[in-house]
């Protein structure tokens, strides 16, 4: 008679031990799995796209190896263009940066967006006022915009701090293939010739 209660007690202790071991094992595996999933998702998830937005105050922009043009504007601003590339879809993307070489923060960025109401209302602060001029073909090209009037260009720049730069880009319809050079102009800066590349 004494054997049955002892056997039942042993079974109970063993069951509790197994249950405890399983609980710790599952918790440990679950924690590691969660960590691995978190690590995997952060490693695989892409960085959020800029969508053309510039740094609000300006930042250090790495200097590309190529320079198409350097244009000095008003208020100690310098526009440096690095590329003007034709895309396969029939577009030209111009990119560069604007540097404030003066000692005071530059706030008058509204002129860069131009005066087209669709750009002004759709894009806010931008470099949407830029143009390309094909002198031989006698055509002017404006920055492209989407169906809601937003320019395909850098937006969101409200100032450029002293000594800082803001990266900019603008996308235009491509001139004919035979056109290899155009004049680029951004309000506040003189016009400058640039070479188009494929």
mmCIF file of N, CA and C in Angstrom, residues 55-161:
data_model
loop_
_atom_site.group_PDB
_atom_site.id
_atom_site.type_symbol
_atom_site.label_atom_id
_atom_site.label_comp_id
_atom_site.label_asym_id
_atom_site.label_seq_id
_atom_site.Cartn_x
_atom_site.Cartn_y
_atom_site.Cartn_z
ATOM 1 N N UNK A 55 17.740 68.143 -46.730
ATOM 2 C CA UNK A 55 17.979 68.386 -45.317
ATOM 3 C C UNK A 55 17.515 69.800 -45.018
ATOM 4 N N UNK A 56 16.697 69.960 -43.984
ATOM 5 C CA UNK A 56 16.092 71.242 -43.667
ATOM 6 C C UNK A 56 17.116 72.332 -43.406
ATOM 7 N N UNK A 57 18.250 71.990 -42.799
ATOM 8 C CA UNK A 57 19.217 73.015 -42.428
ATOM 9 C C UNK A 57 20.491 72.942 -43.244
ATOM 10 N N UNK A 58 20.656 71.904 -44.017
ATOM 11 C CA UNK A 58 21.898 71.731 -44.758
ATOM 12 C C UNK A 58 22.775 70.738 -44.028
ATOM 13 N N UNK A 59 23.625 70.034 -44.756
ATOM 14 C CA UNK A 59 24.491 69.039 -44.154
ATOM 15 C C UNK A 59 25.772 68.957 -44.958
ATOM 16 N N UNK A 60 26.678 68.145 -44.466
ATOM 17 C CA UNK A 60 27.909 67.939 -45.202
ATOM 18 C C UNK A 60 27.620 66.985 -46.355
ATOM 19 N N UNK A 61 27.789 67.458 -47.577
ATOM 20 C CA UNK A 61 27.520 66.656 -48.762
ATOM 21 C C UNK A 61 28.856 66.158 -49.295
ATOM 22 N N UNK A 62 29.014 64.841 -49.487
ATOM 23 C CA UNK A 62 30.285 64.345 -50.012
ATOM 24 C C UNK A 62 30.536 64.888 -51.408
ATOM 25 N N UNK A 63 31.759 65.236 -51.684
ATOM 26 C CA UNK A 63 32.117 65.808 -52.978
ATOM 27 C C UNK A 63 32.289 64.695 -54.013
ATOM 28 N N UNK A 64 31.424 64.643 -55.028
ATOM 29 C CA UNK A 64 31.607 63.658 -56.098
ATOM 30 C C UNK A 64 32.864 63.990 -56.903
ATOM 31 N N UNK A 65 33.366 63.002 -57.618
ATOM 32 C CA UNK A 65 34.606 63.202 -58.359
ATOM 33 C C UNK A 65 34.415 64.092 -59.583
ATOM 34 N N UNK A 66 33.185 64.189 -60.079
ATOM 35 C CA UNK A 66 32.945 64.955 -61.307
ATOM 36 C C UNK A 66 32.207 66.241 -61.005
ATOM 37 N N UNK A 67 32.603 67.327 -61.698
ATOM 38 C CA UNK A 67 31.921 68.607 -61.563
ATOM 39 C C UNK A 67 31.616 69.142 -62.957
ATOM 40 N N UNK A 68 30.348 69.363 -63.243
ATOM 41 C CA UNK A 68 29.950 69.916 -64.541
ATOM 42 C C UNK A 68 30.047 71.430 -64.561
ATOM 43 N N UNK A 69 29.638 72.049 -63.462
ATOM 44 C CA UNK A 69 29.615 73.513 -63.414
ATOM 45 C C UNK A 69 29.600 73.983 -61.970
ATOM 46 N N UNK A 70 30.176 75.156 -61.743
ATOM 47 C CA UNK A 70 30.132 75.826 -60.446
ATOM 48 C C UNK A 70 29.636 77.239 -60.707
ATOM 49 N N UNK A 71 28.527 77.604 -60.042
ATOM 50 C CA UNK A 71 27.898 78.903 -60.278
ATOM 51 C C UNK A 71 27.735 79.635 -58.950
ATOM 52 N N UNK A 72 28.224 80.868 -58.898
ATOM 53 C CA UNK A 72 28.075 81.679 -57.689
ATOM 54 C C UNK A 72 26.805 82.500 -57.793
ATOM 55 N N UNK A 73 25.965 82.382 -56.771
ATOM 56 C CA UNK A 73 24.723 83.135 -56.727
ATOM 57 C C UNK A 73 24.809 84.261 -55.720
ATOM 58 N N UNK A 74 23.678 84.782 -55.352
ATOM 59 C CA UNK A 74 23.635 85.867 -54.370
ATOM 60 C C UNK A 74 23.798 85.301 -52.960
ATOM 61 N N UNK A 75 24.078 86.159 -52.000
ATOM 62 C CA UNK A 75 24.152 85.793 -50.577
ATOM 63 C C UNK A 75 25.146 84.678 -50.279
ATOM 64 N N UNK A 76 26.292 84.704 -50.970
ATOM 65 C CA UNK A 76 27.372 83.741 -50.704
ATOM 66 C C UNK A 76 26.975 82.289 -50.965
ATOM 67 N N UNK A 77 26.025 82.068 -51.847
ATOM 68 C CA UNK A 77 25.643 80.706 -52.212
ATOM 69 C C UNK A 77 26.406 80.250 -53.451
ATOM 70 N N UNK A 78 26.801 78.989 -53.454
ATOM 71 C CA UNK A 78 27.496 78.414 -54.608
ATOM 72 C C UNK A 78 26.771 77.134 -55.009
ATOM 73 N N UNK A 79 26.361 77.063 -56.270
ATOM 74 C CA UNK A 79 25.697 75.888 -56.823
ATOM 75 C C UNK A 79 26.726 75.083 -57.606
ATOM 76 N N UNK A 80 26.900 73.834 -57.235
ATOM 77 C CA UNK A 80 27.816 72.939 -57.946
ATOM 78 C C UNK A 80 26.996 71.805 -58.540
ATOM 79 N N UNK A 81 27.104 71.635 -59.857
ATOM 80 C CA UNK A 81 26.379 70.556 -60.548
ATOM 81 C C UNK A 81 27.354 69.428 -60.849
ATOM 82 N N UNK A 82 26.949 68.204 -60.499
ATOM 83 C CA UNK A 82 27.819 67.046 -60.653
ATOM 84 C C UNK A 82 27.427 66.137 -61.813
ATOM 85 N N UNK A 83 26.151 66.078 -62.148
ATOM 86 C CA UNK A 83 25.743 65.199 -63.237
ATOM 87 C C UNK A 83 24.468 65.700 -63.901
ATOM 88 N N UNK A 84 24.355 65.374 -65.179
ATOM 89 C CA UNK A 84 23.146 65.644 -65.965
ATOM 90 C C UNK A 84 22.976 64.440 -66.882
ATOM 91 N N UNK A 85 22.329 63.412 -66.358
ATOM 92 C CA UNK A 85 22.286 62.129 -67.049
ATOM 93 C C UNK A 85 20.933 61.844 -67.689
ATOM 94 N N UNK A 86 21.003 61.345 -68.904
ATOM 95 C CA UNK A 86 19.791 60.874 -69.586
ATOM 96 C C UNK A 86 19.391 59.520 -69.003
ATOM 97 N N UNK A 87 18.108 59.362 -68.717
ATOM 98 C CA UNK A 87 17.594 58.076 -68.254
ATOM 99 C C UNK A 87 16.973 57.347 -69.438
ATOM 100 N N UNK A 88 16.813 56.035 -69.290
ATOM 101 C CA UNK A 88 16.245 55.246 -70.384
ATOM 102 C C UNK A 88 14.791 55.621 -70.662
ATOM 103 N N UNK A 89 14.100 56.209 -69.690
ATOM 104 C CA UNK A 89 12.694 56.557 -69.877
ATOM 105 C C UNK A 89 12.452 57.873 -70.580
ATOM 106 N N UNK A 90 13.515 58.524 -71.066
ATOM 107 C CA UNK A 90 13.348 59.789 -71.776
ATOM 108 C C UNK A 90 13.405 61.007 -70.868
ATOM 109 N N UNK A 91 14.145 60.893 -69.767
ATOM 110 C CA UNK A 91 14.290 61.991 -68.826
ATOM 111 C C UNK A 91 15.746 62.374 -68.673
ATOM 112 N N UNK A 92 15.971 63.563 -68.130
ATOM 113 C CA UNK A 92 17.317 64.014 -67.750
ATOM 114 C C UNK A 92 17.261 64.359 -66.270
ATOM 115 N N UNK A 93 18.155 63.767 -65.488
ATOM 116 C CA UNK A 93 18.237 64.065 -64.066
ATOM 117 C C UNK A 93 19.503 64.853 -63.796
ATOM 118 N N UNK A 94 19.326 66.051 -63.264
ATOM 119 C CA UNK A 94 20.447 66.919 -62.916
ATOM 120 C C UNK A 94 20.605 66.892 -61.404
ATOM 121 N N UNK A 95 21.835 66.659 -60.941
ATOM 122 C CA UNK A 95 22.063 66.635 -59.495
ATOM 123 C C UNK A 95 23.307 67.421 -59.126
ATOM 124 N N UNK A 96 23.313 67.901 -57.896
ATOM 125 C CA UNK A 96 24.435 68.682 -57.398
ATOM 126 C C UNK A 96 24.177 69.089 -55.961
ATOM 127 N N UNK A 97 24.760 70.210 -55.546
ATOM 128 C CA UNK A 97 24.502 70.720 -54.203
ATOM 129 C C UNK A 97 24.667 72.237 -54.175
ATOM 130 N N UNK A 98 24.005 72.835 -53.198
ATOM 131 C CA UNK A 98 24.091 74.277 -52.980
ATOM 132 C C UNK A 98 24.772 74.479 -51.638
ATOM 133 N N UNK A 99 25.855 75.237 -51.634
ATOM 134 C CA UNK A 99 26.609 75.479 -50.404
ATOM 135 C C UNK A 99 26.514 76.937 -49.999
ATOM 136 N N UNK A 100 26.316 77.159 -48.707
ATOM 137 C CA UNK A 100 26.317 78.508 -48.144
ATOM 138 C C UNK A 100 27.728 78.786 -47.649
ATOM 139 N N UNK A 101 28.476 79.596 -48.397
ATOM 140 C CA UNK A 101 29.860 79.895 -48.031
ATOM 141 C C UNK A 101 29.957 81.120 -47.125
ATOM 142 N N UNK A 102 28.820 81.722 -46.790
ATOM 143 C CA UNK A 102 28.805 82.920 -45.943
ATOM 144 C C UNK A 102 28.791 82.582 -44.463
ATOM 145 N N UNK A 103 28.632 83.606 -43.676
ATOM 146 C CA UNK A 103 28.653 83.449 -42.232
ATOM 147 C C UNK A 103 27.284 83.460 -41.582
ATOM 148 N N UNK A 104 26.212 83.604 -42.380
ATOM 149 C CA UNK A 104 24.861 83.641 -41.826
ATOM 150 C C UNK A 104 23.964 82.626 -42.526
ATOM 151 N N UNK A 105 22.974 82.140 -41.804
ATOM 152 C CA UNK A 105 22.014 81.183 -42.365
ATOM 153 C C UNK A 105 21.203 81.848 -43.470
ATOM 154 N N UNK A 106 21.024 81.127 -44.570
ATOM 155 C CA UNK A 106 20.248 81.624 -45.711
ATOM 156 C C UNK A 106 18.829 81.072 -45.621
ATOM 157 N N UNK A 107 17.852 81.988 -45.603
ATOM 158 C CA UNK A 107 16.444 81.588 -45.469
ATOM 159 C C UNK A 107 15.617 81.835 -46.736
ATOM 160 N N UNK A 108 16.081 82.623 -47.665
ATOM 161 C CA UNK A 108 15.257 83.017 -48.814
ATOM 162 C C UNK A 108 15.284 81.962 -49.927
ATOM 163 N N UNK A 109 14.819 80.773 -49.593
ATOM 164 C CA UNK A 109 14.844 79.659 -50.538
ATOM 165 C C UNK A 109 13.602 79.615 -51.434
ATOM 166 N N UNK A 110 12.603 80.439 -51.132
ATOM 167 C CA UNK A 110 11.346 80.391 -51.894
ATOM 168 C C UNK A 110 11.542 80.702 -53.377
ATOM 169 N N UNK A 111 12.545 81.502 -53.705
ATOM 170 C CA UNK A 111 12.782 81.857 -55.107
ATOM 171 C C UNK A 111 13.146 80.633 -55.941
ATOM 172 N N UNK A 112 13.730 79.632 -55.323
ATOM 173 C CA UNK A 112 14.164 78.447 -56.074
ATOM 174 C C UNK A 112 13.003 77.666 -56.660
ATOM 175 N N UNK A 113 11.821 77.812 -56.098
ATOM 176 C CA UNK A 113 10.685 77.027 -56.595
ATOM 177 C C UNK A 113 10.057 77.644 -57.838
ATOM 178 N N UNK A 114 10.421 78.866 -58.182
ATOM 179 C CA UNK A 114 9.845 79.516 -59.351
ATOM 180 C C UNK A 114 8.467 80.086 -59.044
ATOM 181 N N UNK A 115 7.758 80.434 -60.112
ATOM 182 C CA UNK A 115 6.474 81.107 -59.917
ATOM 183 C C UNK A 115 5.290 80.379 -60.545
ATOM 184 N N UNK A 116 5.517 79.185 -61.066
ATOM 185 C CA UNK A 116 4.389 78.416 -61.598
ATOM 186 C C UNK A 116 3.501 77.992 -60.437
ATOM 187 N N UNK A 117 2.251 78.351 -60.489
ATOM 188 C CA UNK A 117 1.344 78.099 -59.371
ATOM 189 C C UNK A 117 1.202 76.617 -59.046
ATOM 190 N N UNK A 118 1.223 75.758 -60.056
ATOM 191 C CA UNK A 118 1.086 74.329 -59.804
ATOM 192 C C UNK A 118 2.255 73.822 -58.959
ATOM 193 N N UNK A 119 3.466 74.286 -59.280
ATOM 194 C CA UNK A 119 4.651 73.883 -58.501
ATOM 195 C C UNK A 119 4.593 74.484 -57.110
ATOM 196 N N UNK A 120 4.246 75.757 -57.018
ATOM 197 C CA UNK A 120 4.197 76.449 -55.725
ATOM 198 C C UNK A 120 3.211 75.761 -54.789
ATOM 199 N N UNK A 121 2.029 75.451 -55.299
ATOM 200 C CA UNK A 121 0.996 74.841 -54.459
ATOM 201 C C UNK A 121 1.257 73.359 -54.198
ATOM 202 N N UNK A 122 1.787 72.659 -55.180
ATOM 203 C CA UNK A 122 1.965 71.214 -55.036
ATOM 204 C C UNK A 122 3.219 70.802 -54.303
ATOM 205 N N UNK A 123 4.299 71.585 -54.423
ATOM 206 C CA UNK A 123 5.588 71.161 -53.887
ATOM 207 C C UNK A 123 6.074 71.960 -52.694
ATOM 208 N N UNK A 124 5.479 73.105 -52.443
ATOM 209 C CA UNK A 124 5.993 73.926 -51.351
ATOM 210 C C UNK A 124 7.402 74.398 -51.673
ATOM 211 N N UNK A 125 8.260 74.396 -50.668
ATOM 212 C CA UNK A 125 9.647 74.801 -50.896
ATOM 213 C C UNK A 125 10.366 73.718 -51.692
ATOM 214 N N UNK A 126 10.953 74.103 -52.803
ATOM 215 C CA UNK A 126 11.602 73.134 -53.689
ATOM 216 C C UNK A 126 12.574 73.864 -54.605
ATOM 217 N N UNK A 127 13.203 73.085 -55.480
ATOM 218 C CA UNK A 127 14.026 73.668 -56.542
ATOM 219 C C UNK A 127 13.302 73.484 -57.877
ATOM 220 N N UNK A 128 11.979 73.531 -57.823
ATOM 221 C CA UNK A 128 11.134 73.314 -58.999
ATOM 222 C C UNK A 128 11.173 74.424 -60.021
ATOM 223 N N UNK A 129 11.844 75.544 -59.731
ATOM 224 C CA UNK A 129 11.944 76.642 -60.691
ATOM 225 C C UNK A 129 13.083 76.483 -61.669
ATOM 226 N N UNK A 130 13.843 75.405 -61.575
ATOM 227 C CA UNK A 130 14.972 75.179 -62.478
ATOM 228 C C UNK A 130 14.483 74.913 -63.899
ATOM 229 N N UNK A 131 15.308 75.281 -64.862
ATOM 230 C CA UNK A 131 14.982 75.030 -66.268
ATOM 231 C C UNK A 131 16.228 74.589 -67.033
ATOM 232 N N UNK A 132 15.990 73.891 -68.124
ATOM 233 C CA UNK A 132 17.035 73.581 -69.104
ATOM 234 C C UNK A 132 16.657 74.266 -70.400
ATOM 235 N N UNK A 133 17.615 74.877 -71.065
ATOM 236 C CA UNK A 133 17.346 75.542 -72.343
ATOM 237 C C UNK A 133 18.224 74.923 -73.421
ATOM 238 N N UNK A 134 17.563 74.402 -74.455
ATOM 239 C CA UNK A 134 18.252 73.881 -75.631
ATOM 240 C C UNK A 134 18.307 75.026 -76.638
ATOM 241 N N UNK A 135 19.436 75.706 -76.706
ATOM 242 C CA UNK A 135 19.552 76.885 -77.570
ATOM 243 C C UNK A 135 19.460 76.532 -79.045
ATOM 244 N N UNK A 136 20.048 75.404 -79.433
ATOM 245 C CA UNK A 136 19.988 75.014 -80.846
ATOM 246 C C UNK A 136 18.571 74.633 -81.246
ATOM 247 N N UNK A 137 17.896 73.877 -80.405
ATOM 248 C CA UNK A 137 16.526 73.474 -80.696
ATOM 249 C C UNK A 137 15.500 74.526 -80.318
ATOM 250 N N UNK A 138 15.956 75.597 -79.671
ATOM 251 C CA UNK A 138 15.105 76.714 -79.251
ATOM 252 C C UNK A 138 13.921 76.233 -78.405
ATOM 253 N N UNK A 139 14.266 75.445 -77.367
ATOM 254 C CA UNK A 139 13.236 74.934 -76.464
ATOM 255 C C UNK A 139 13.689 75.097 -75.021
ATOM 256 N N UNK A 140 12.706 75.363 -74.159
ATOM 257 C CA UNK A 140 12.951 75.431 -72.722
ATOM 258 C C UNK A 140 12.230 74.249 -72.075
ATOM 259 N N UNK A 141 12.932 73.571 -71.151
ATOM 260 C CA UNK A 141 12.378 72.411 -70.454
ATOM 261 C C UNK A 141 12.233 72.733 -68.973
ATOM 262 N N UNK A 142 11.040 72.452 -68.453
ATOM 263 C CA UNK A 142 10.748 72.707 -67.037
ATOM 264 C C UNK A 142 10.814 71.410 -66.246
ATOM 265 N N UNK A 143 10.983 71.529 -64.949
ATOM 266 C CA UNK A 143 11.025 70.359 -64.068
ATOM 267 C C UNK A 143 9.717 69.592 -64.190
ATOM 268 N N UNK A 144 9.827 68.281 -64.289
ATOM 269 C CA UNK A 144 8.635 67.434 -64.382
ATOM 270 C C UNK A 144 7.863 67.443 -63.071
ATOM 271 N N UNK A 145 6.593 67.106 -63.145
ATOM 272 C CA UNK A 145 5.761 67.015 -61.947
ATOM 273 C C UNK A 145 4.849 65.808 -62.055
ATOM 274 N N UNK A 146 4.364 65.356 -60.910
ATOM 275 C CA UNK A 146 3.462 64.210 -60.923
ATOM 276 C C UNK A 146 2.027 64.680 -61.143
ATOM 277 N N UNK A 147 1.078 63.754 -61.063
ATOM 278 C CA UNK A 147 -0.316 64.096 -61.356
ATOM 279 C C UNK A 147 -0.934 65.035 -60.324
ATOM 280 N N UNK A 148 -0.291 65.165 -59.163
ATOM 281 C CA UNK A 148 -0.807 66.073 -58.135
ATOM 282 C C UNK A 148 -0.057 67.406 -58.109
ATOM 283 N N UNK A 149 0.771 67.632 -59.106
ATOM 284 C CA UNK A 149 1.470 68.910 -59.210
ATOM 285 C C UNK A 149 2.769 68.993 -58.443
ATOM 286 N N UNK A 150 3.203 67.893 -57.835
ATOM 287 C CA UNK A 150 4.464 67.911 -57.092
ATOM 288 C C UNK A 150 5.620 67.709 -58.052
ATOM 289 N N UNK A 151 6.649 68.523 -57.874
ATOM 290 C CA UNK A 151 7.787 68.434 -58.791
ATOM 291 C C UNK A 151 8.615 67.184 -58.527
ATOM 292 N N UNK A 152 9.261 66.699 -59.572
ATOM 293 C CA UNK A 152 10.210 65.596 -59.431
ATOM 294 C C UNK A 152 11.570 66.238 -59.176
ATOM 295 N N UNK A 153 11.720 66.702 -57.947
ATOM 296 C CA UNK A 153 12.908 67.449 -57.564
ATOM 297 C C UNK A 153 13.018 67.471 -56.044
ATOM 298 N N UNK A 154 14.073 68.060 -55.552
ATOM 299 C CA UNK A 154 14.274 68.197 -54.112
ATOM 300 C C UNK A 154 13.238 69.150 -53.535
ATOM 301 N N UNK A 155 12.629 68.738 -52.429
ATOM 302 C CA UNK A 155 11.646 69.577 -51.739
ATOM 303 C C UNK A 155 11.983 69.646 -50.255
ATOM 304 N N UNK A 156 11.318 70.547 -49.544
ATOM 305 C CA UNK A 156 11.432 70.595 -48.091
ATOM 306 C C UNK A 156 12.615 71.356 -47.541
ATOM 307 N N UNK A 157 13.346 72.066 -48.375
ATOM 308 C CA UNK A 157 14.483 72.840 -47.880
ATOM 309 C C UNK A 157 13.979 74.211 -47.449
ATOM 310 N N UNK A 158 14.139 74.555 -46.179
ATOM 311 C CA UNK A 158 13.669 75.852 -45.685
ATOM 312 C C UNK A 158 14.804 76.818 -45.367
ATOM 313 N N UNK A 159 16.039 76.290 -45.295
ATOM 314 C CA UNK A 159 17.187 77.149 -45.014
ATOM 315 C C UNK A 159 18.469 76.384 -45.324
ATOM 316 N N UNK A 160 19.564 77.152 -45.434
ATOM 317 C CA UNK A 160 20.886 76.552 -45.580
ATOM 318 C C UNK A 160 21.784 77.266 -44.580
ATOM 319 N N UNK A 161 22.224 76.528 -43.577
ATOM 320 C CA UNK A 161 23.041 77.135 -42.534
ATOM 321 C C UNK A 161 24.425 77.500 -43.062
#
